[in-house]
PDB file of C-alpha atoms in Angstrom:
ATOM      1  CA  MET H 447       0.149  20.828  31.164  1.00 52.00           C
ATOM      2  CA  ALA H 448      -0.264  23.684  28.699  1.00 58.00           C
ATOM      3  CA  ARG H 449       2.002  23.886  25.662  1.00 62.00           C
ATOM      4  CA  LYS H 450       4.624  26.593  25.573  1.00 66.00           C
ATOM      5  CA  PRO H 451       3.603  29.384  23.203  1.00 65.00           C
ATOM      6  CA  ARG H 452       5.664  29.701  20.049  1.00 69.00           C
ATOM      7  CA  ILE H 453       7.884  32.702  19.496  1.00 75.00           C
ATOM      8  CA  GLU H 454       6.331  34.410  16.493  1.00 76.00           C
ATOM      9  CA  PHE H 455       7.016  37.749  14.859  1.00 79.00           C
ATOM     10  CA  PRO H 456       6.963  39.159  11.306  1.00 82.00           C
ATOM     11  CA  GLY H 457      10.130  38.286   9.419  1.00 86.00           C
ATOM     12  CA  ALA H 458      10.954  35.246  11.553  1.00 90.00           C
ATOM     13  CA  PHE H 459      12.806  32.321   9.937  1.00 92.00           C
ATOM     14  CA  TYR H 460      11.562  28.852  10.831  1.00 94.00           C
ATOM     15  CA  HIS H 461      12.631  25.298  10.148  1.00 95.00           C
ATOM     16  CA  VAL H 462       9.280  23.510  10.191  1.00 96.00           C
ATOM     17  CA  LEU H 463       9.006  19.733  10.483  1.00 96.00           C
ATOM     18  CA  SER H 464       5.917  17.552  10.650  1.00 97.00           C
ATOM     19  CA  ARG H 465       5.595  13.767  10.641  1.00 97.00           C
ATOM     20  CA  GLY H 466       2.800  11.396   9.857  1.00 96.00           C
ATOM     21  CA  ASN H 467       0.959  10.094  12.919  1.00 94.00           C
ATOM     22  CA  ASN H 468       2.928   7.102  14.234  1.00 92.00           C
ATOM     23  CA  ARG H 469       5.358   7.858  11.388  1.00 91.00           C
ATOM     24  CA  GLN H 470       2.757   6.708   8.870  1.00 95.00           C
ATOM     25  CA  VAL H 471       3.160   7.550   5.197  1.00 97.00           C
ATOM     26  CA  ILE H 472       1.544  10.896   4.361  1.00 97.00           C
ATOM     27  CA  PHE H 473       2.521  10.953   0.677  1.00 98.00           C
ATOM     28  CA  GLN H 474       1.537   7.651  -0.946  1.00 97.00           C
ATOM     29  CA  ASP H 475       1.892   8.582  -4.606  1.00 98.00           C
ATOM     30  CA  GLU H 476       2.889  11.366  -6.974  1.00 97.00           C
ATOM     31  CA  GLN H 477      -0.592  12.904  -6.802  1.00 98.00           C
ATOM     32  CA  ASP H 478      -0.205  13.345  -3.022  1.00 98.00           C
ATOM     33  CA  TYR H 479       3.121  15.150  -3.357  1.00 98.00           C
ATOM     34  CA  ARG H 480       1.653  17.416  -6.021  1.00 97.00           C
ATOM     35  CA  ALA H 481      -1.440  18.074  -3.890  1.00 98.00           C
ATOM     36  CA  TYR H 482       0.736  19.183  -0.983  1.00 98.00           C
ATOM     37  CA  LEU H 483       2.877  21.436  -3.196  1.00 97.00           C
ATOM     38  CA  LYS H 484      -0.276  22.961  -4.677  1.00 97.00           C
ATOM     39  CA  ARG H 485      -1.525  23.783  -1.178  1.00 97.00           C
ATOM     40  CA  LEU H 486       1.883  25.106  -0.174  1.00 97.00           C
ATOM     41  CA  GLU H 487       1.767  27.517  -3.120  1.00 96.00           C
ATOM     42  CA  LYS H 488      -1.818  28.523  -2.334  1.00 97.00           C
ATOM     43  CA  TYR H 489      -0.989  29.399   1.275  1.00 97.00           C
ATOM     44  CA  ARG H 490       2.289  31.065   0.280  1.00 97.00           C
ATOM     45  CA  GLN H 491       0.354  33.447  -1.938  1.00 96.00           C
ATOM     46  CA  LEU H 492      -2.509  33.884   0.523  1.00 96.00           C
ATOM     47  CA  TYR H 493      -0.373  34.528   3.614  1.00 96.00           C
ATOM     48  CA  ARG H 494       2.644  36.057   1.856  1.00 96.00           C
ATOM     49  CA  PHE H 495       5.432  34.051   3.469  1.00 96.00           C
ATOM     50  CA  THR H 496       8.738  33.290   1.766  1.00 96.00           C
ATOM     51  CA  LEU H 497       9.802  29.692   1.237  1.00 96.00           C
ATOM     52  CA  TYR H 498      13.563  29.125   1.000  1.00 96.00           C
ATOM     53  CA  ALA H 499      13.770  25.319   0.957  1.00 97.00           C
ATOM     54  CA  PHE H 500      11.590  22.246   1.300  1.00 97.00           C
ATOM     55  CA  VAL H 501      11.650  18.484   1.070  1.00 98.00           C
ATOM     56  CA  LEU H 502       8.655  16.169   1.106  1.00 98.00           C
ATOM     57  CA  MET H 503       9.535  12.691   2.339  1.00 98.00           C
ATOM     58  CA  PRO H 504       7.109   9.758   2.399  1.00 98.00           C
ATOM     59  CA  ASN H 505       6.302  10.163   6.112  1.00 97.00           C
ATOM     60  CA  HIS H 506       7.344  13.737   6.932  1.00 98.00           C
ATOM     61  CA  PHE H 507       8.371  17.082   5.486  1.00 98.00           C
ATOM     62  CA  HIS H 508      10.739  19.962   6.177  1.00 98.00           C
ATOM     63  CA  LEU H 509      10.132  23.604   5.274  1.00 98.00           C
ATOM     64  CA  LEU H 510      12.426  26.588   5.700  1.00 96.00           C
ATOM     65  CA  LEU H 511      10.336  29.727   5.592  1.00 96.00           C
ATOM     66  CA  GLU H 512      10.156  33.355   6.624  1.00 95.00           C
ATOM     67  CA  THR H 513       6.845  34.714   7.833  1.00 96.00           C
ATOM     68  CA  GLY H 514       5.349  38.024   6.812  1.00 94.00           C
ATOM     69  CA  THR H 515       2.585  39.605   8.872  1.00 95.00           C
ATOM     70  CA  ILE H 516       0.611  36.342   9.176  1.00 95.00           C
ATOM     71  CA  SER H 517       1.708  34.049  12.012  1.00 94.00           C
ATOM     72  CA  LEU H 518       3.318  30.687  11.404  1.00 95.00           C
ATOM     73  CA  SER H 519       0.538  28.993  13.364  1.00 93.00           C
ATOM     74  CA  LYS H 520      -2.117  30.385  10.997  1.00 96.00           C
ATOM     75  CA  ILE H 521      -0.045  29.371   7.947  1.00 96.00           C
ATOM     76  CA  MET H 522       0.486  25.823   9.208  1.00 96.00           C
ATOM     77  CA  GLN H 523      -3.085  25.414  10.423  1.00 95.00           C
ATOM     78  CA  GLY H 524      -4.408  26.143   6.935  1.00 96.00           C
ATOM     79  CA  LEU H 525      -1.799  24.029   5.190  1.00 97.00           C
ATOM     80  CA  GLN H 526      -2.057  21.010   7.496  1.00 96.00           C
ATOM     81  CA  GLN H 527      -5.859  20.992   7.689  1.00 96.00           C
ATOM     82  CA  SER H 528      -6.231  21.402   3.944  1.00 97.00           C
ATOM     83  CA  TYR H 529      -3.856  18.543   3.154  1.00 98.00           C
ATOM     84  CA  ALA H 530      -5.316  16.268   5.854  1.00 97.00           C
ATOM     85  CA  SER H 531      -8.787  16.843   4.408  1.00 97.00           C
ATOM     86  CA  TYR H 532      -7.525  15.971   0.914  1.00 98.00           C
ATOM     87  CA  PHE H 533      -5.766  12.839   2.221  1.00 98.00           C
ATOM     88  CA  HIS H 534      -8.744  11.574   4.249  1.00 97.00           C
ATOM     89  CA  HIS H 535     -11.102  12.136   1.336  1.00 97.00           C
ATOM     90  CA  LYS H 536      -8.819  10.340  -1.136  1.00 97.00           C
ATOM     91  CA  TYR H 537      -8.014   7.359   1.083  1.00 96.00           C
ATOM     92  CA  LYS H 538     -11.357   7.163   2.934  1.00 95.00           C
ATOM     93  CA  SER H 539      -9.545   7.488   6.249  1.00 93.00           C
ATOM     94  CA  VAL H 540     -10.232   9.320   9.509  1.00 93.00           C
ATOM     95  CA  GLY H 541      -8.264  10.483  12.522  1.00 91.00           C
ATOM     96  CA  HIS H 542      -5.007  12.339  12.883  1.00 94.00           C
ATOM     97  CA  LEU H 543      -2.807  12.398   9.803  1.00 96.00           C
ATOM     98  CA  PHE H 544       0.009  14.342  11.459  1.00 95.00           C
ATOM     99  CA  GLN H 545       1.749  13.406  14.696  1.00 93.00           C
ATOM    100  CA  GLY H 546       0.949  16.119  17.214  1.00 86.00           C
ATOM    101  CA  ARG H 547       1.631  19.699  16.331  1.00 87.00           C
ATOM    102  CA  TYR H 548       4.361  20.553  13.876  1.00 93.00           C
ATOM    103  CA  LYS H 549       7.826  21.351  15.163  1.00 94.00           C
ATOM    104  CA  ALA H 550       9.072  24.873  14.436  1.00 93.00           C
ATOM    105  CA  ILE H 551      12.640  25.922  15.152  1.00 91.00           C
ATOM    106  CA  LEU H 552      13.418  29.628  15.030  1.00 90.00           C
ATOM    107  CA  CYS H 553      16.520  30.250  12.875  1.00 88.00           C
ATOM    108  CA  GLN H 554      18.935  33.078  12.190  1.00 81.00           C
ATOM    109  CA  ARG H 555      20.176  34.422   8.836  1.00 74.00           C
ATOM    110  CA  ASP H 556      23.752  33.241   9.111  1.00 73.00           C
ATOM    111  CA  VAL H 557      25.885  30.208   8.292  1.00 68.00           C
ATOM    112  CA  TYR H 558      23.335  28.045  10.113  1.00 83.00           C
ATOM    113  CA  LEU H 559      20.842  28.974   7.395  1.00 89.00           C
ATOM    114  CA  LEU H 560      23.059  27.435   4.699  1.00 92.00           C
ATOM    115  CA  GLU H 561      23.626  24.335   6.808  1.00 92.00           C
ATOM    116  CA  LEU H 562      19.879  24.021   7.240  1.00 94.00           C
ATOM    117  CA  VAL H 563      19.268  24.274   3.483  1.00 95.00           C
ATOM    118  CA  ARG H 564      21.863  21.541   2.991  1.00 95.00           C
ATOM    119  CA  TYR H 565      20.310  19.407   5.732  1.00 95.00           C
ATOM    120  CA  ILE H 566      16.864  19.721   4.130  1.00 96.00           C
ATOM    121  CA  HIS H 567      18.083  19.003   0.606  1.00 96.00           C
ATOM    122  CA  LEU H 568      20.138  15.968   1.656  1.00 96.00           C
ATOM    123  CA  ASN H 569      17.299  14.379   3.635  1.00 96.00           C
ATOM    124  CA  PRO H 570      16.430  11.913   0.820  1.00 97.00           C
ATOM    125  CA  VAL H 571      20.077  10.804   0.589  1.00 96.00           C
ATOM    126  CA  ARG H 572      20.368  10.214   4.343  1.00 94.00           C
ATOM    127  CA  ALA H 573      17.083   8.275   4.296  1.00 94.00           C
ATOM    128  CA  GLY H 574      18.378   5.998   1.527  1.00 94.00           C
ATOM    129  CA  LEU H 575      15.755   7.081  -1.018  1.00 96.00           C
ATOM    130  CA  THR H 576      18.421   8.155  -3.519  1.00 95.00           C
ATOM    131  CA  LYS H 577      22.196   8.325  -3.784  1.00 93.00           C
ATOM    132  CA  ASN H 578      22.112  11.590  -5.709  1.00 94.00           C
ATOM    133  CA  PRO H 579      20.030  14.497  -4.334  1.00 95.00           C
ATOM    134  CA  ASN H 580      19.556  15.771  -7.910  1.00 94.00           C
ATOM    135  CA  ASP H 581      17.364  12.733  -8.624  1.00 95.00           C
ATOM    136  CA  TYR H 582      14.829  13.215  -5.825  1.00 96.00           C
ATOM    137  CA  LEU H 583      11.774  14.992  -7.230  1.00 95.00           C
ATOM    138  CA  TRP H 584      10.070  16.352  -4.093  1.00 97.00           C
ATOM    139  CA  THR H 585      12.590  18.928  -2.968  1.00 96.00           C
ATOM    140  CA  SER H 586      13.578  22.484  -3.816  1.00 96.00           C
ATOM    141  CA  HIS H 587      17.146  21.311  -4.493  1.00 96.00           C
ATOM    142  CA  ARG H 588      16.354  20.753  -8.179  1.00 93.00           C
ATOM    143  CA  ALA H 589      15.150  24.355  -8.456  1.00 93.00           C
ATOM    144  CA  PHE H 590      18.453  25.588  -7.019  1.00 93.00           C
ATOM    145  CA  LEU H 591      20.262  23.672  -9.759  1.00 90.00           C
ATOM    146  CA  GLY H 592      18.005  25.101 -12.460  1.00 86.00           C
ATOM    147  CA  LEU H 593      16.701  21.621 -13.349  1.00 87.00           C
ATOM    148  CA  ILE H 594      13.094  22.770 -12.834  1.00 85.00           C
ATOM    149  CA  LYS H 595      11.274  26.054 -12.537  1.00 84.00           C
ATOM    150  CA  GLN H 596       9.868  26.288  -9.031  1.00 80.00           C
ATOM    151  CA  PRO H 597       8.024  29.538  -8.319  1.00 83.00           C
ATOM    152  CA  LEU H 598       7.442  28.426  -4.719  1.00 90.00           C
ATOM    153  CA  VAL H 599      11.058  28.918  -3.702  1.00 95.00           C
ATOM    154  CA  GLU H 600      13.046  32.126  -3.228  1.00 94.00           C
ATOM    155  CA  LYS H 601      16.656  31.284  -4.125  1.00 93.00           C
ATOM    156  CA  ASN H 602      18.294  34.723  -4.231  1.00 92.00           C
ATOM    157  CA  LEU H 603      19.073  34.996  -0.509  1.00 91.00           C
ATOM    158  CA  ILE H 604      20.762  31.594  -0.501  1.00 92.00           C
ATOM    159  CA  TYR H 605      22.663  32.298  -3.734  1.00 93.00           C
ATOM    160  CA  ALA H 606      23.832  35.659  -2.361  1.00 93.00           C
ATOM    161  CA  MET H 607      25.446  33.844   0.562  1.00 92.00           C
ATOM    162  CA  PHE H 608      27.698  32.075  -1.968  1.00 93.00           C
ATOM    163  CA  SER H 609      28.332  34.770  -4.569  1.00 93.00           C
ATOM    164  CA  GLU H 610      26.812  37.830  -6.232  1.00 92.00           C
ATOM    165  CA  ASP H 611      27.326  36.154  -9.610  1.00 92.00           C
ATOM    166  CA  LYS H 612      24.433  33.711 -10.244  1.00 87.00           C
ATOM    167  CA  PHE H 613      26.507  31.207 -12.224  1.00 88.00           C
ATOM    168  CA  ASN H 614      29.205  31.131  -9.553  1.00 93.00           C
ATOM    169  CA  ALA H 615      26.555  30.947  -6.802  1.00 93.00           C
ATOM    170  CA  GLU H 616      24.919  27.886  -8.407  1.00 91.00           C
ATOM    171  CA  LYS H 617      28.317  26.212  -8.776  1.00 93.00           C
ATOM    172  CA  ARG H 618      29.315  26.913  -5.168  1.00 95.00           C
ATOM    173  CA  TYR H 619      25.871  25.817  -3.937  1.00 94.00           C
ATOM    174  CA  LEU H 620      26.255  22.452  -5.695  1.00 93.00           C
ATOM    175  CA  GLU H 621      29.759  21.990  -4.233  1.00 94.00           C
ATOM    176  CA  PHE H 622      28.372  22.814  -0.797  1.00 95.00           C
ATOM    177  CA  ILE H 623      25.647  20.175  -1.169  1.00 95.00           C
ATOM    178  CA  ARG H 624      28.090  17.554  -2.472  1.00 92.00           C
ATOM    179  CA  ASP H 625      30.454  18.241   0.435  1.00 92.00           C
ATOM    180  CA  GLY H 626      27.590  17.545   2.845  1.00 90.00           C
ATOM    181  CA  ILE H 627      26.788  14.070   1.541  1.00 88.00           C
ATOM    182  CA  SER H 628      29.640  12.542   3.544  1.00 77.00           C
ATOM    183  CA  LEU H 629      28.553  14.285   6.762  1.00 67.00           C
ATOM    184  CA  GLY H 630      25.674  11.877   7.413  1.00 56.00           C
ATOM    185  CA  HIS H 631      22.814  12.724   9.769  1.00 52.00           C
ATOM    186  CA  GLN H 632      23.158  16.059  11.555  1.00 54.00           C
ATOM    187  CA  SER H 633      21.048  15.782  14.728  1.00 55.00           C
ATOM    188  CA  ARG H 634      21.559  19.457  15.597  1.00 54.00           C
ATOM    189  CA  PHE H 635      19.156  20.307  12.751  1.00 47.00           C
TER     190      PHE H 635
END
């Protein structure tokens, strides 16, 4: 049976998720995480999409992005193939690195968008990798707090949903994240 075509158009917001084949680890060390982020930045510049949030987990990742004129399928094809090639070369492996095709959920610019950012940034907490989301290195959450400079991520849209004042927006963002820790896993995302 043929796969359903994806709904794609310029300016679309997507929550993108991809897992390692058979849930295998796709990021084995710090160099792997950095290699993926380097490729993410390369394709962001090449295909001019906007990245609003991300988290890289040992066996999967989440991205929240807005496409420009280049389709999501072209963006993800380049990103996934490039990283898989790097991984197979480094670990002398073959076969599928990722489990099937990536999952892409079309999103709207509303309250759901904030909930999705929170869901993505709290993924390491829910998975038991850390108790404090501020401590997990492979997420855009630290950029939202100003703990690191992260040119990959566009924060202004998310901040503007909290406040026009940057200081107040950062404060309200952090409160929003903290409030979500007790919510546990949110299967709707």
